[in-house]
């Protein structure tokens, strides 16, 4: 795609088409800077009647350990602001991934059981971490991993200071939908924008499948589509 807005629009059209075809889809959606334009476009398409969100089933992709739903930095608060509320998605339609639970292992286990009960993800909309992580599946990643908590890498913590603000400590642990669930999704749409993602996108697409680049597993899944802007793709624009 030739620029960020075009990339966001294309991604929104793609996802709106999937949701129109399957109004009861089980979906996971990302946080981060990259999807902001995508959410704005998706909400606009929804207002135009492109799809019905009243029966969607949303599974939260990831969150920080210790961040409560009321914390504006929590990823739940983030998707509520950008996605759930603007589309009128009720909390009963959402399975949260609770990084604020005392027993994180149990929270992950219950999340996986709930996801299994609905037959897994139909659609995973994802961003690409600067170190190749997907959700918070940090390298080295295990493609068979269940939903779990993980220590964040120094690189990821540094990248996340822009969400928290200078001088505010970023949580050191996170909880994430496991790789096994994401790889099993019937469709994965990966959004990538900006020149700083170009090198890792190249490793995802052209490099060997490697635990060091968790996204490289995803790219080999039959359902994976990447929507990248020209700055990230660095070649002729397109949906890959
Ligand atoms: C975080 C999230 C990911 C997201 C990634 C990229 O680490 N856990 O789900 O995809 O950041 O974020 P950004 O789009 O801000 O580069």
mmCIF file of C-alpha atoms in Angstrom, residues 128 131-134 137-142 179 183 204 210-219:
data_model
loop_
_atom_site.group_PDB
_atom_site.id
_atom_site.type_symbol
_atom_site.label_atom_id
_atom_site.label_comp_id
_atom_site.label_asym_id
_atom_site.label_seq_id
_atom_site.Cartn_x
_atom_site.Cartn_y
_atom_site.Cartn_z
ATOM 1 C CA UNK A 128 4.276 -7.092 14.348
ATOM 2 C CA UNK A 131 11.638 -8.159 17.500
ATOM 3 C CA UNK A 132 9.158 -10.292 15.527
ATOM 4 C CA UNK A 133 6.771 -10.962 18.381
ATOM 5 C CA UNK A 134 3.105 -11.637 17.719
ATOM 6 C CA UNK A 137 4.773 -14.246 22.079
ATOM 7 C CA UNK A 138 8.335 -13.095 22.556
ATOM 8 C CA UNK A 139 11.331 -14.796 20.929
ATOM 9 C CA UNK A 140 12.291 -17.547 21.330
ATOM 10 C CA UNK A 141 8.710 -18.682 20.700
ATOM 11 C CA UNK A 142 7.217 -22.140 20.737
ATOM 12 C CA UNK A 179 1.073 -19.208 19.388
ATOM 13 C CA UNK A 183 -1.387 -20.320 14.123
ATOM 14 C CA UNK A 204 9.331 -12.703 8.723
ATOM 15 C CA UNK A 210 12.730 -19.507 13.384
ATOM 16 C CA UNK A 211 11.768 -19.363 17.023
ATOM 17 C CA UNK A 212 13.761 -16.113 17.068
ATOM 18 C CA UNK A 213 11.176 -14.542 14.744
ATOM 19 C CA UNK A 214 7.789 -15.754 16.037
ATOM 20 C CA UNK A 215 6.008 -14.092 13.094
ATOM 21 C CA UNK A 216 7.910 -16.367 10.691
ATOM 22 C CA UNK A 217 5.710 -19.274 11.818
ATOM 23 C CA UNK A 218 2.632 -17.234 11.069
ATOM 24 C CA UNK A 219 3.721 -16.383 7.553
#
